[in-house]
N, CA, C and O of each residue as an XYZ file, in Angstrom:
872
protein
N      99.248     66.340     78.928
C     100.445     66.577     79.730
C     100.090     66.487     81.216
O      99.086     67.046     81.657
N     100.927     65.777     81.981
C     100.702     65.641     83.413
C     100.933     66.972     84.125
O     101.636     67.850     83.626
N     100.324     67.097     85.302
C     100.417     68.355     86.050
C     101.872     68.694     86.384
O     102.282     69.852     86.306
N     102.642     67.675     86.755
C     104.052     67.909     87.060
C     104.794     68.471     85.856
O     105.625     69.369     85.990
N     104.487     67.935     84.679
C     105.115     68.426     83.455
C     104.665     69.848     83.138
O     105.457     70.663     82.664
N     103.393     70.144     83.399
C     102.883     71.486     83.170
C     103.586     72.497     84.076
O     103.953     73.587     83.637
N     103.769     72.127     85.336
C     104.461     73.004     86.278
C     105.913     73.211     85.851
O     106.435     74.326     85.888
N     106.553     72.114     85.446
C     107.951     72.198     85.020
C     108.115     73.038     83.770
O     109.030     73.857     83.681
N     107.228     72.838     82.803
C     107.279     73.623     81.566
C     107.059     75.097     81.856
O     107.759     75.952     81.313
N     106.080     75.399     82.719
C     105.767     76.793     83.047
C     106.926     77.462     83.770
O     107.220     78.634     83.538
N     107.583     76.709     84.650
C     108.731     77.252     85.374
C     109.881     77.549     84.415
O     110.495     78.615     84.472
N     110.163     76.587     83.531
C     111.257     76.780     82.567
C     110.950     77.930     81.612
O     111.837     78.711     81.267
N     109.722     78.028     81.198
C     109.284     79.117     80.308
C     109.537     80.462     80.971
O     110.045     81.395     80.349
N     109.171     80.544     82.252
C     109.364     81.790     83.002
C     110.844     82.077     83.208
O     111.292     83.211     83.039
N     111.605     81.043     83.574
C     113.039     81.220     83.817
C     113.754     81.663     82.554
O     114.552     82.600     82.587
N     113.474     80.998     81.443
C     114.125     81.351     80.183
C     113.734     82.752     79.710
O     114.520     83.452     79.071
N     112.513     83.139     80.037
C     112.040     84.444     79.593
C     112.591     85.606     80.395
O     112.631     86.733     79.902
N     113.022     85.347     81.642
C     113.435     86.444     82.512
C     114.900     86.414     82.933
O     115.547     87.459     82.996
N     115.423     85.241     83.218
C     116.789     85.175     83.727
C     117.782     85.658     82.667
O     117.835     85.126     81.559
N     118.554     86.661     83.025
C     119.520     87.251     82.108
C     118.914     88.268     81.170
O     119.633     88.951     80.441
N     117.593     88.376     81.183
C     116.886     89.337     80.329
C     116.437     90.522     81.192
O     115.243     90.769     81.355
N     117.413     91.245     81.739
C     117.088     92.270     82.728
C     116.311     93.438     82.137
O     115.457     94.020     82.805
N     116.602     93.781     80.891
C     115.853     94.864     80.244
C     114.377     94.483     80.122
O     113.488     95.280     80.422
N     114.134     93.244     79.675
C     112.751     92.769     79.551
C     112.073     92.752     80.913
O     110.910     93.134     81.041
N     112.810     92.302     81.937
C     112.238     92.203     83.279
C     111.830     93.587     83.799
O     110.761     93.752     84.387
N     112.700     94.573     83.572
C     112.389     95.942     84.010
C     111.159     96.471     83.273
O     110.290     97.105     83.872
N     111.095     96.203     81.972
C     109.933     96.639     81.195
C     108.651     95.950     81.678
O     107.577     96.552     81.680
N     108.775     94.699     82.081
C     107.617     93.973     82.588
C     107.178     94.505     83.947
O     105.994     94.456     84.282
N     108.124     95.012     84.727
C     107.767     95.648     86.000
C     106.912     96.885     85.720
O     105.936     97.150     86.421
N     107.293     97.633     84.689
C     106.485     98.799     84.287
C     105.092     98.337     83.870
O     104.087     98.950     84.228
N     105.051     97.239     83.104
C     103.756     96.681     82.688
C     102.940     96.233     83.892
O     101.719     96.387     83.918
N     103.613     95.686     84.876
C     102.944     95.200     86.079
C     102.313     96.347     86.855
O     101.234     96.204     87.432
N     102.993     97.476     86.861
C     102.470     98.662     87.547
C     101.286     99.235     86.772
O     100.262     99.590     87.357
N     101.439     99.320     85.447
C     100.334     99.774     84.581
C      99.618     98.508     84.117
O      99.861     98.024     83.011
N      98.729     97.967     84.969
C      98.261     96.591     84.843
C      97.637     96.211     83.500
O      97.745     95.047     83.113
N      96.984     97.132     82.757
C      96.478     96.692     81.439
C      97.603     96.227     80.515
O      97.394     95.352     79.675
N      98.791     96.808     80.668
C      99.927     96.380     79.855
C     100.324     94.947     80.198
O     100.648     94.155     79.313
N     100.294     94.620     81.499
C     100.616     93.254     81.902
C      99.577     92.296     81.370
O      99.899     91.181     80.959
N      98.314     92.735     81.378
C      97.259     91.910     80.817
C      97.475     91.654     79.338
O      97.254     90.544     78.855
N      97.911     92.692     78.613
C      98.195     92.536     77.192
C      99.347     91.586     76.938
O      99.333     90.830     75.966
N     100.351     91.622     77.811
C     101.481     90.701     77.676
C     101.026     89.264     77.924
O     101.455     88.340     77.234
N     100.153     89.087     78.917
C      99.598     87.766     79.215
C      98.822     87.220     78.019
O      98.870     86.023     77.736
N      98.109     88.098     77.321
C      97.361     87.692     76.129
C      98.317     87.098     75.093
O      97.983     86.114     74.432
N      99.501     87.690     74.950
C     100.489     87.159     73.998
C     100.915     85.748     74.381
O     101.099     84.885     73.523
N     101.069     85.529     75.685
C     101.435     84.191     76.143
C     100.294     83.216     75.869
O     100.524     82.089     75.433
N      99.073     83.653     76.125
C      97.897     82.819     75.841
C      97.864     82.400     74.373
O      97.389     81.314     74.041
N      98.372     83.272     73.495
C      98.347     82.962     72.064
C      99.382     81.911     71.674
O      99.472     81.519     70.510
N     100.163     81.456     72.656
C     101.097     80.375     72.407
C     102.506     80.810     72.086
O     103.304     80.003     71.610
N     102.838     82.078     72.336
C     104.192     82.565     72.046
C     105.223     81.757     72.829
O     105.083     81.538     74.032
N     106.242     81.329     72.131
C     107.329     80.586     72.764
C     108.626     80.858     72.014
O     108.684     80.647     70.802
N     109.672     81.324     72.703
C     109.753     81.608     74.137
C     108.908     82.815     74.531
O     108.161     83.356     73.715
N     109.034     83.231     75.792
C     108.265     84.370     76.277
C     108.488     85.565     75.354
O     109.635     85.891     75.051
N     107.431     86.223     74.902
C     107.552     87.303     73.910
C     108.303     88.525     74.443
O     108.418     88.734     75.650
N     108.803     89.312     73.510
C     109.446     90.570     73.880
C     108.380     91.586     74.279
O     107.201     91.437     73.958
N     108.821     92.609     74.980
C     107.903     93.671     75.402
C     107.978     94.791     74.374
O     108.903     95.604     74.396
N     107.007     94.831     73.479
C     106.955     95.874     72.460
C     105.498     96.110     72.084
O     104.598     95.498     72.658
N     105.269     96.988     71.129
C     103.905     97.332     70.712
C     103.046     97.649     71.945
O     102.061     96.969     72.233
N     103.450     98.692     72.651
C     102.803     99.053     73.907
C     101.320     99.361     73.728
O     100.501     99.011     74.577
N     100.981    100.016     72.624
C      99.574    100.354     72.383
C      98.748     99.077     72.212
O      97.662     98.944     72.776
N      99.283     98.143     71.424
C      98.592     96.881     71.212
C      98.414     96.108     72.512
O      97.348     95.549     72.770
N      99.475     96.079     73.338
C      99.372     95.392     74.624
C      98.331     96.050     75.516
O      97.561     95.363     76.188
N      98.305     97.381     75.524
C      97.358     98.101     76.371
C      95.918     97.794     75.945
O      95.046     97.565     76.784
N      95.687     97.792     74.640
C      94.336     97.508     74.125
C      93.914     96.082     74.483
O      92.792     95.854     74.937
N      94.828     95.118     74.274
C      94.512     93.733     74.620
C      94.266     93.595     76.123
O      93.400     92.833     76.556
N      95.038     94.341     76.907
C      94.862     94.292     78.357
C      93.511     94.835     78.781
O      92.869     94.287     79.677
N      93.078     95.915     78.136
C      91.759     96.478     78.434
C      90.660     95.492     78.057
O      89.685     95.323     78.788
N      90.830     94.844     76.908
C      89.839     93.837     76.483
C      89.762     92.701     77.503
O      88.673     92.248     77.856
N      90.927     92.247     77.972
C      90.963     91.172     78.959
C      90.286     91.611     80.257
O      89.578     90.834     80.898
N      90.514     92.859     80.627
C      89.893     93.408     81.835
C      88.371     93.450     81.694
O      87.645     93.098     82.624
N      87.897     93.882     80.532
C      86.451     93.953     80.286
C      85.827     92.566     80.377
O      84.762     92.390     80.969
N      86.507     91.576     79.780
C      86.014     90.195     79.843
C      85.914     89.741     81.294
O      84.928     89.116     81.687
N      86.929     90.053     82.082
C      86.913     89.682     83.494
C      85.768     90.337     84.249
O      85.127     89.704     85.087
N      85.512     91.608     83.951
C      84.417     92.335     84.607
C      83.073     91.723     84.238
O      82.208     91.554     85.097
N      82.894     91.389     82.956
C      81.628     90.788     82.507
C      81.386     89.458     83.222
O      80.271     89.175     83.660
N      82.435     88.650     83.336
C      82.289     87.373     84.032
C      81.999     87.583     85.516
O      81.315     86.768     86.135
N      82.514     88.664     86.084
C      82.319     88.923     87.513
C      80.950     89.511     87.832
O      80.502     89.449     88.977
N      80.280     90.082     86.830
C      79.004     90.764     87.070
C      77.954     89.885     87.767
O      77.328     90.347     88.721
N      77.739     88.634     87.326
C      76.736     87.816     88.021
C      77.046     87.641     89.507
O      76.142     87.680     90.342
N      78.313     87.450     89.831
C      78.713     87.291     91.232
C      78.440     88.581     92.009
O      77.933     88.547     93.130
N      78.783     89.716     91.397
C      78.579     91.008     92.049
C      77.095     91.274     92.272
O      76.699     91.720     93.349
N      76.279     91.005     91.267
C      74.847     91.273     91.360
C      74.164     90.365     92.387
O      73.372     90.825     93.209
N      74.481     89.072     92.325
C      73.891     88.132     93.287
C      74.323     88.477     94.699
O      73.523     88.442     95.633
N      75.601     88.812     94.846
C      76.099     89.197     96.162
C      75.435     90.457     96.682
O      75.120     90.555     97.868
N      75.221     91.422     95.796
C      74.583     92.678     96.197
C      73.158     92.432     96.682
O      72.716     93.038     97.658
N      72.435     91.535     95.994
C      71.045     91.252     96.356
C      70.957     90.482     97.676
O      70.233     90.879     98.589
N      71.710     89.367     97.764
C      71.610     88.510     98.947
C      72.243     89.142    100.182
O      71.620     89.206    101.242
N      73.472     89.603    100.044
C      74.152     90.187    101.196
C      73.540     91.546    101.536
O      73.431     91.912    102.706
N      73.141     92.293    100.492
C      72.477     93.575    100.736
C      71.169     93.394    101.487
O      70.815     94.220    102.328
N      70.446     92.310    101.187
C      69.196     92.022    101.875
C      69.408     91.755    103.352
O      68.611     92.179    104.188
N      70.483     91.054    103.672
C      70.769     90.772    105.081
C      71.120     92.052    105.837
O      70.751     92.211    107.000
N      71.824     92.952    105.183
C      72.170     94.229    105.813
C      70.913     95.029    106.125
O      70.818     95.656    107.180
N      69.949     95.009    105.208
C      68.679     95.700    105.436
C      67.936     95.091    106.622
O      67.309     95.802    107.408
N      68.014     93.767    106.740
C      67.359     93.097    107.866
C      67.982     93.525    109.182
O      67.271     93.748    110.162
N      69.298     93.641    109.215
C      69.989     94.083    110.425
C      69.586     95.500    110.811
O      69.481     95.832    111.991
N      69.364     96.324    109.800
C      69.106     97.742    110.046
C      67.749     97.994    110.705
O      67.507     99.091    111.209
N      66.855     96.989    110.710
C      65.539     97.187    111.308
C      65.600     97.225    112.826
O      64.741     97.824    113.473
N      66.620     96.581    113.397
C      66.749     96.547    114.844
C      65.878     95.491    115.500
O      65.940     95.313    116.717
N      65.070     94.788    114.724
C      64.207     93.733    115.234
C      65.014     92.452    115.424
O      65.762     92.060    114.529
N      64.872     91.787    116.588
C      65.673     90.602    116.882
C      65.396     89.465    115.907
O      66.314     88.771    115.469
N      64.102     89.281    115.567
C      63.752     88.221    114.618
C      64.341     88.526    113.249
O      64.826     87.632    112.555
N      64.294     89.802    112.868
C      64.866     90.207    111.586
C      66.378     90.023    111.587
O      66.973     89.686    110.564
N      66.994     90.249    112.751
C      68.450     90.074    112.855
C      68.847     88.611    112.646
O      69.825     88.300    111.966
N      68.050     87.719    113.259
C      68.318     86.280    113.092
C      68.162     85.882    111.624
O      68.979     85.149    111.066
N      67.077     86.396    111.014
C      66.862     86.117    109.586
C      67.986     86.703    108.753
O      68.420     86.110    107.765
N      68.454     87.876    109.163
C      69.546     88.529    108.440
C      70.820     87.716    108.474
O      71.539     87.631    107.479
N      71.102     87.112    109.636
C      72.287     86.254    109.760
C      72.177     85.059    108.819
O      73.136     84.686    108.143
N      70.977     84.466    108.793
C      70.753     83.321    107.908
C      70.932     83.686    106.450
O      71.592     82.971    105.697
N      70.342     84.804    106.056
C      70.462     85.261    104.666
C      71.911     85.585    104.337
O      72.383     85.301    103.236
N      72.619     86.182    105.300
C      74.026     86.534    105.069
C      74.869     85.293    104.827
O      75.674     85.251    103.896
N      74.679     84.272    105.679
C      75.467     83.043    105.542
C      75.150     82.328    104.235
O      76.049     81.880    103.523
N      73.856     82.227    103.930
C      73.449     81.594    102.672
C      73.965     82.391    101.478
O      74.437     81.828    100.490
N      73.865     83.711    101.590
C      74.335     84.579    100.512
C      75.820     84.416    100.243
O      76.253     84.349     99.092
N      76.600     84.353    101.323
C      78.045     84.184    101.168
C      78.366     82.839    100.523
O      79.263     82.743     99.686
N      77.627     81.802    100.918
C      77.852     80.470    100.342
C      77.494     80.448     98.864
O      78.238     79.913     98.042
N      76.337     81.039     98.530
C      75.903     81.087     97.126
C      76.898     81.854     96.274
O      77.253     81.416     95.179
N      77.353     83.011     96.780
C      78.317     83.822     96.040
C      79.627     83.068     95.843
O      80.230     83.136     94.772
N      80.071     82.347     96.879
C      81.315     81.581     96.802
C      81.211     80.487     95.740
O      82.103     80.336     94.906
N      80.117     79.727     95.779
C      79.928     78.643     94.808
C      79.804     79.199     93.396
O      80.391     78.664     92.456
N      79.034     80.280     93.252
C      78.847     80.897     91.936
C      80.178     81.402     91.377
O      80.452     81.262     90.185
N      81.000     81.990     92.247
C      82.299     82.511     91.814
C      83.195     81.384     91.310
O      83.904     81.544     90.317
N      83.160     80.246     91.998
C      83.970     79.101     91.573
C      83.495     78.578     90.218
O      84.300     78.333     89.320
N      82.178     78.412     90.082
C      81.631     77.882     88.827
C      81.957     78.797     87.653
O      82.343     78.327     86.583
N      81.802     80.096     87.852
C      82.079     81.046     86.776
C      83.562     81.078     86.444
O      83.938     81.186     85.277
N      84.407     80.985     87.466
C      85.857     81.023     87.224
C      86.316     79.829     86.394
O      87.275     79.936     85.629
N      85.638     78.692     86.541
C      85.996     77.514     85.743
C      85.827     77.796     84.258
O      86.600     77.311     83.432
N      84.824     78.574     83.929
C      84.567     78.930     82.540
C      85.434     80.113     82.115
O      85.973     80.139     81.008
N      85.559     81.091     83.011
C      86.228     82.354     82.667
C      87.692     82.174     82.297
O      88.177     82.804     81.357
N      88.405     81.314     83.035
C      89.847     81.202     82.793
C      90.147     80.680     81.390
O      91.074     81.155     80.734
N      89.364     79.703     80.930
C      89.567     79.220     79.561
C      88.978     80.186     78.548
O      89.459     80.279     77.419
N      87.935     80.908     78.949
C      87.356     81.910     78.060
C      88.352     82.990     77.702
O      88.380     83.472     76.570
N      89.167     83.368     78.664
C      90.172     84.398     78.416
C      91.252     83.910     77.457
O      91.720     84.658     76.598
N      91.642     82.649     77.615
C      92.632     82.087     76.685
C      92.024     81.978     75.293
O      92.691     82.238     74.292
N      90.758     81.594     75.239
C      90.082     81.467     73.947
C      89.998     82.825     73.247
O      90.180     82.913     72.033
N      89.722     83.880     74.013
C      89.713     85.226     73.452
C      91.048     85.541     72.783
O      91.090     86.070     71.672
N      92.136     85.207     73.472
C      93.467     85.480     72.921
C      93.719     84.678     71.653
O      94.265     85.206     70.685
N      93.329     83.409     71.649
C      93.600     82.542     70.511
C      92.777     82.926     69.283
O      93.269     82.871     68.156
N      91.536     83.310     69.507
C      90.640     83.629     68.395
C      90.635     85.115     68.072
O      90.046     85.535     67.076
N      91.301     85.928     68.925
C      91.348     87.383     68.736
C      89.941     87.963     68.604
O      89.674     88.817     67.759
N      89.050     87.471     69.468
C      87.659     87.914     69.443
C      87.119     87.888     70.869
O      87.171     86.856     71.538
N      86.599     89.028     71.332
C      86.045     89.081     72.679
C      84.811     88.185     72.782
O      84.538     87.620     73.841
N      84.078     88.057     71.699
C      82.902     87.204     71.716
C      83.236     85.757     72.010
O      82.450     85.048     72.639
N      84.418     85.307     71.550
C      84.830     83.923     71.767
C      85.105     83.631     73.237
O      85.112     82.472     73.652
N      85.332     84.683     74.027
C      85.534     84.493     75.465
C      84.257     83.994     76.126
O      84.281     83.454     77.232
N      83.133     84.189     75.419
C      81.835     83.781     75.958
C      81.171     82.702     75.087
O      79.957     82.504     75.127
N      82.007     82.015     74.303
C      81.514     80.888     73.500
C      81.464     79.663     74.425
O      82.357     78.816     74.418
N      80.391     79.602     75.216
C      80.318     78.615     76.287
C      80.330     77.179     75.777
O      80.903     76.299     76.421
N      79.711     76.936     74.643
C      79.687     75.572     74.118
C      81.100     75.104     73.777
O      81.467     73.966     74.068
N      81.894     75.989     73.158
C      83.268     75.627     72.804
C      84.130     75.477     74.058
O      84.984     74.593     74.126
N      83.906     76.335     75.038
C      84.680     76.264     76.281
C      84.363     74.977     77.027
O      85.268     74.290     77.500
N      83.073     74.650     77.133
C      82.672     73.422     77.824
C      83.175     72.187     77.082
O      83.537     71.186     77.700
N      83.195     72.267     75.745
C      83.726     71.155     74.943
C      85.210     70.946     75.240
O      85.676     69.813     75.366
N      85.947     72.060     75.351
C      87.385     71.975     75.653
C      87.608     71.362     77.035
O      88.486     70.517     77.210
N      86.813     71.791     78.011
C      86.950     71.240     79.358
C      86.621     69.749     79.342
O      87.276     68.953     80.015
N      85.596     69.378     78.563
C      85.228     67.975     78.447
C      86.358     67.130     77.882
O      86.565     65.997     78.317
N      87.092     67.676     76.912
C      88.213     66.944     76.320
C      89.373     66.818     77.307
O      90.078     65.809     77.326
N      89.561     67.857     78.127
C      90.596     67.783     79.162
C      90.184     66.763     80.210
O      91.000     65.984     80.703
N      88.882     66.785     80.543
C      88.339     65.968     81.633
C      88.047     66.888     82.812
O      88.940     67.577     83.308
N      86.790     66.896     83.259
C      86.407     67.829     84.321
C      87.242     67.648     85.583
O      87.689     68.627     86.181
N      87.451     66.415     85.983
C      88.240     66.164     87.199
C      89.669     66.641     87.009
O      90.222     67.329     87.866
N      90.267     66.270     85.875
C      91.646     66.684     85.600
C      91.763     68.204     85.527
O      92.733     68.793     86.004
N      90.762     68.818     84.924
C      90.763     70.278     84.778
C      90.697     70.971     86.135
O      91.466     71.892     86.409
N      89.782     70.525     86.973
C      89.630     71.141     88.293
C      90.871     70.904     89.146
O      91.328     71.807     89.846
N      91.412     69.696     89.088
C      92.633     69.400     89.862
C      93.786     70.293     89.405
O      94.547     70.802     90.228
N      93.910     70.480     88.090
C      94.977     71.326     87.552
C      94.839     72.759     88.054
O      95.835     73.396     88.399
N      93.610     73.267     88.096
C      93.378     74.634     88.582
C      93.663     74.736     90.078
O      94.223     75.729     90.542
N      93.279     73.714     90.824
C      93.537     73.714     92.271
C      95.035     73.716     92.543
O      95.507     74.424     93.433
N      95.782     72.925     91.780
C      97.238     72.877     91.945
C      97.849     74.247     91.666
O      98.711     74.711     92.412
N      97.404     74.890     90.595
C      97.906     76.230     90.276
C      97.571     77.198     91.399
O      98.408     78.009     91.797
N      96.347     77.115     91.909
C      95.921     77.994     92.995
C      96.794     77.775     94.233
O      97.196     78.742     94.881
N      97.088     76.524     94.565
C      97.922     76.236     95.727
C      99.315     76.824     95.544
O      99.864     77.438     96.459
N      99.883     76.632     94.357
C     101.219     77.178     94.079
C     101.223     78.699     94.243
O     102.129     79.263     94.855
N     100.205     79.350     93.693
C     100.139     80.806     93.768
C      99.952     81.278     95.206
O     100.545     82.278     95.611
N      99.139     80.573     95.973
C      98.908     80.946     97.376
C     100.193     80.806     98.184
O     100.529     81.679     98.984
N     100.909     79.703     97.973
C     102.161     79.482     98.701
C     103.173     80.577     98.377
O     103.807     81.132     99.275
N     103.320     80.883     97.096
C     104.270     81.924     96.690
C     103.845     83.280     97.254
O     104.678     84.048     97.734
N     102.546     83.568     97.192
C     102.040     84.838     97.716
C     102.251     84.923     99.226
O     102.549     85.992     99.757
N     102.096     83.804     99.907
C     102.318     83.782    101.362
C     103.773     84.103    101.687
O     104.064     84.905    102.575
N     104.683     83.461    100.951
C     106.108     83.726    101.165
C     106.433     85.172    100.807
O     107.182     85.852    101.508
N     105.849     85.624     99.696
C     106.077     87.001     99.260
C     105.528     87.990    100.292
O     106.113     89.050    100.515
N     104.406     87.638    100.916
C     103.827     88.504    101.938
C     104.771     88.723    103.100
O     104.791     89.801    103.696
N     105.555     87.703    103.427
C     106.542     87.843    104.502
C     107.593     88.896    104.131
O     107.948     89.749    104.944
N     108.080     88.819    102.890
C     109.084     89.790    102.453
C     108.482     91.188    102.293
O     109.167     92.193    102.486
N     107.196     91.241    101.939
C     106.550     92.534    101.755
C     106.471     93.327    103.059
O     106.294     94.545    103.046
N     106.604     92.621    104.186
C     106.576     93.306    105.475
C     107.867     94.079    105.737
O     107.935     94.899    106.653
N     108.884     93.810    104.926
C     110.159     94.534    105.052
C     110.046     95.824    104.240
O     109.838     95.774    103.027
N     110.181     96.963    104.888
C     110.030     98.245    104.161
C     110.975     98.339    102.968
O     112.139     97.951    103.058
N     110.480     98.846    101.876
C     111.196     99.123    100.636
C     111.710     97.857     99.959
O     111.352     97.583     98.813
N     112.547     97.080    100.656
C     113.123     95.878    100.055
C     112.013     94.904     99.655
O     112.055     94.301     98.583
N     111.029     94.765    100.532
C     109.920     93.862    100.245
C     109.138     94.285     99.022
O     108.743     93.447     98.212
N     108.912     95.583     98.883
C     108.172     96.083     97.720
C     108.957     95.877     96.434
O     108.381     95.577     95.388
N     110.259     96.037     96.514
C     111.100     95.822     95.331
C     111.048     94.352     94.912
O     110.922     94.036     93.729
N     111.146     93.457     95.904
C     111.054     92.021     95.607
C     109.702     91.698     94.976
O     109.618     90.923     94.022
N     108.649     92.301     95.521
C     107.313     92.070     94.991
C     107.177     92.509     93.547
O     106.516     91.839     92.753
N     107.796     93.625     93.199
C     107.723     94.125     91.823
C     108.436     93.195     90.849
O     108.046     93.092     89.686
N     109.480     92.519     91.321
C     110.192     91.586     90.448
C     109.460     90.243     90.342
O     109.430     89.624     89.278
N     108.875     89.808     91.452
C     108.207     88.506     91.461
C     106.856     88.560     90.754
O     106.438     87.579     90.139
N     106.166     89.710     90.837
C     104.840     89.844     90.236
C     104.785     89.448     88.771
O     103.965     88.606     88.404
N     105.629     90.024     87.915
C     105.619     89.629     86.496
C     105.942     88.156     86.284
O     105.392     87.518     85.387
N     106.842     87.612     87.117
C     107.199     86.200     86.982
C     105.997     85.312     87.269
O     105.770     84.323     86.571
N     105.232     85.660     88.288
C     104.028     84.886     88.612
C     103.000     84.980     87.488
O     102.340     83.997     87.152
N     102.874     86.168     86.916
C     101.923     86.359     85.820
C     102.309     85.501     84.615
O     101.452     84.872     83.994
N     103.591     85.479     84.293
C     104.067     84.676     83.162
C     103.870     83.192     83.445
O     103.406     82.442     82.585
N     104.227     82.775     84.655
C     104.099     81.367     85.038
C     102.658     80.892     84.923
O     102.392     79.863     84.303
N     101.722     81.635     85.517
C     100.319     81.222     85.503
C      99.733     81.268     84.098
O      98.923     80.417     83.731
N     100.151     82.283     83.294
C      99.654     82.394     81.922
C     100.126     81.212     81.075
O      99.352     80.661     80.293
N     101.380     80.826     81.227
C     101.903     79.675     80.488
C     101.198     78.392     80.914
O     100.873     77.548     80.079
N     100.965     78.250     82.208
C     100.286     77.072     82.739
C      98.886     76.952     82.150
O      98.476     75.869     81.733
N      98.149     78.067     82.114
C      96.800     78.059     81.569
C      96.815     77.808     80.060
O      95.896     77.194     79.519
N      97.854     78.282     79.390
C      97.980     78.045     77.948
C      98.143     76.559     77.657
O      97.511     76.024     76.746
N      98.996     75.896     78.437
C      99.197     74.454     78.259
C      97.896     73.707     78.540
O      97.534     72.779     77.817
N      97.198     74.124     79.600
C      95.950     73.472     79.963
C      94.915     73.629     78.843
O      94.204     72.683     78.505
N      94.841     74.829     78.279
C      93.918     75.085     77.166
C      94.270     74.215     75.958
O      93.389     73.620     75.339
N      95.552     74.146     75.629
C      95.992     73.388     74.454
C      95.740     71.897     74.613
O      95.608     71.180     73.621
N      95.673     71.420     75.866
C      95.427     69.993     76.075
C      93.995     69.606     75.734
O      93.681     68.426     75.582
N      93.115     70.624     75.612
C      91.734     70.329     75.262
C      91.272     70.951     73.970
O      90.142     70.731     73.535
N      92.154     71.739     73.345
C      91.784     72.443     72.120
C      92.967     72.488     71.176
O      94.079     72.772     71.619
N      92.779     72.220     69.899
C      93.868     72.345     68.939
C      94.425     73.766     68.944
O      93.661     74.728     69.021
N      95.752     73.907     68.861
C      96.389     75.228     68.856
C      95.939     76.021     67.662
O      96.366     77.162     67.481
């Protein structure tokens, strides 16, 4: 499926799931506030539910959301550890007060930030499909089945896969930027944010589901 079609499908999926479904939307706002619940709802979308699933089985959603959170933390650990070592080392260099050490500290800091940035991007390429795979296989271990994840990306095409993720990122940044403007309005902005948040979560989850399915049998 072309990126334009993926965006269109994700938009329609979100619109059909929320427009006129005010009870569901309000319940999703509650899920958005209690974020593991929103994560659990996203897992349902990852599993290929169509149309957008109803908000029920709160315990099940909460458990799935916690599992998704744990997977995210595990994927983030290498970035956190590398960042702590490299950036922490530069801070120690600064603390000596020695000019030569300060110069070295700046170098280590810049290199550390670059390494952490690149590592975060590389890991995120694997993590996003790993999370969908967890939902599809109902197994946390499958979120780290790197051979299967890399095989799926290979079937999608690395260039196509990265471009698709960049497009999603741009869309989310633009929407967040616009939303940030409204968030500056007291009370009204926060209310708008609470309504838009679940919609963005549904949109991105559907988009990632389509992307996953393009490289892996449902």
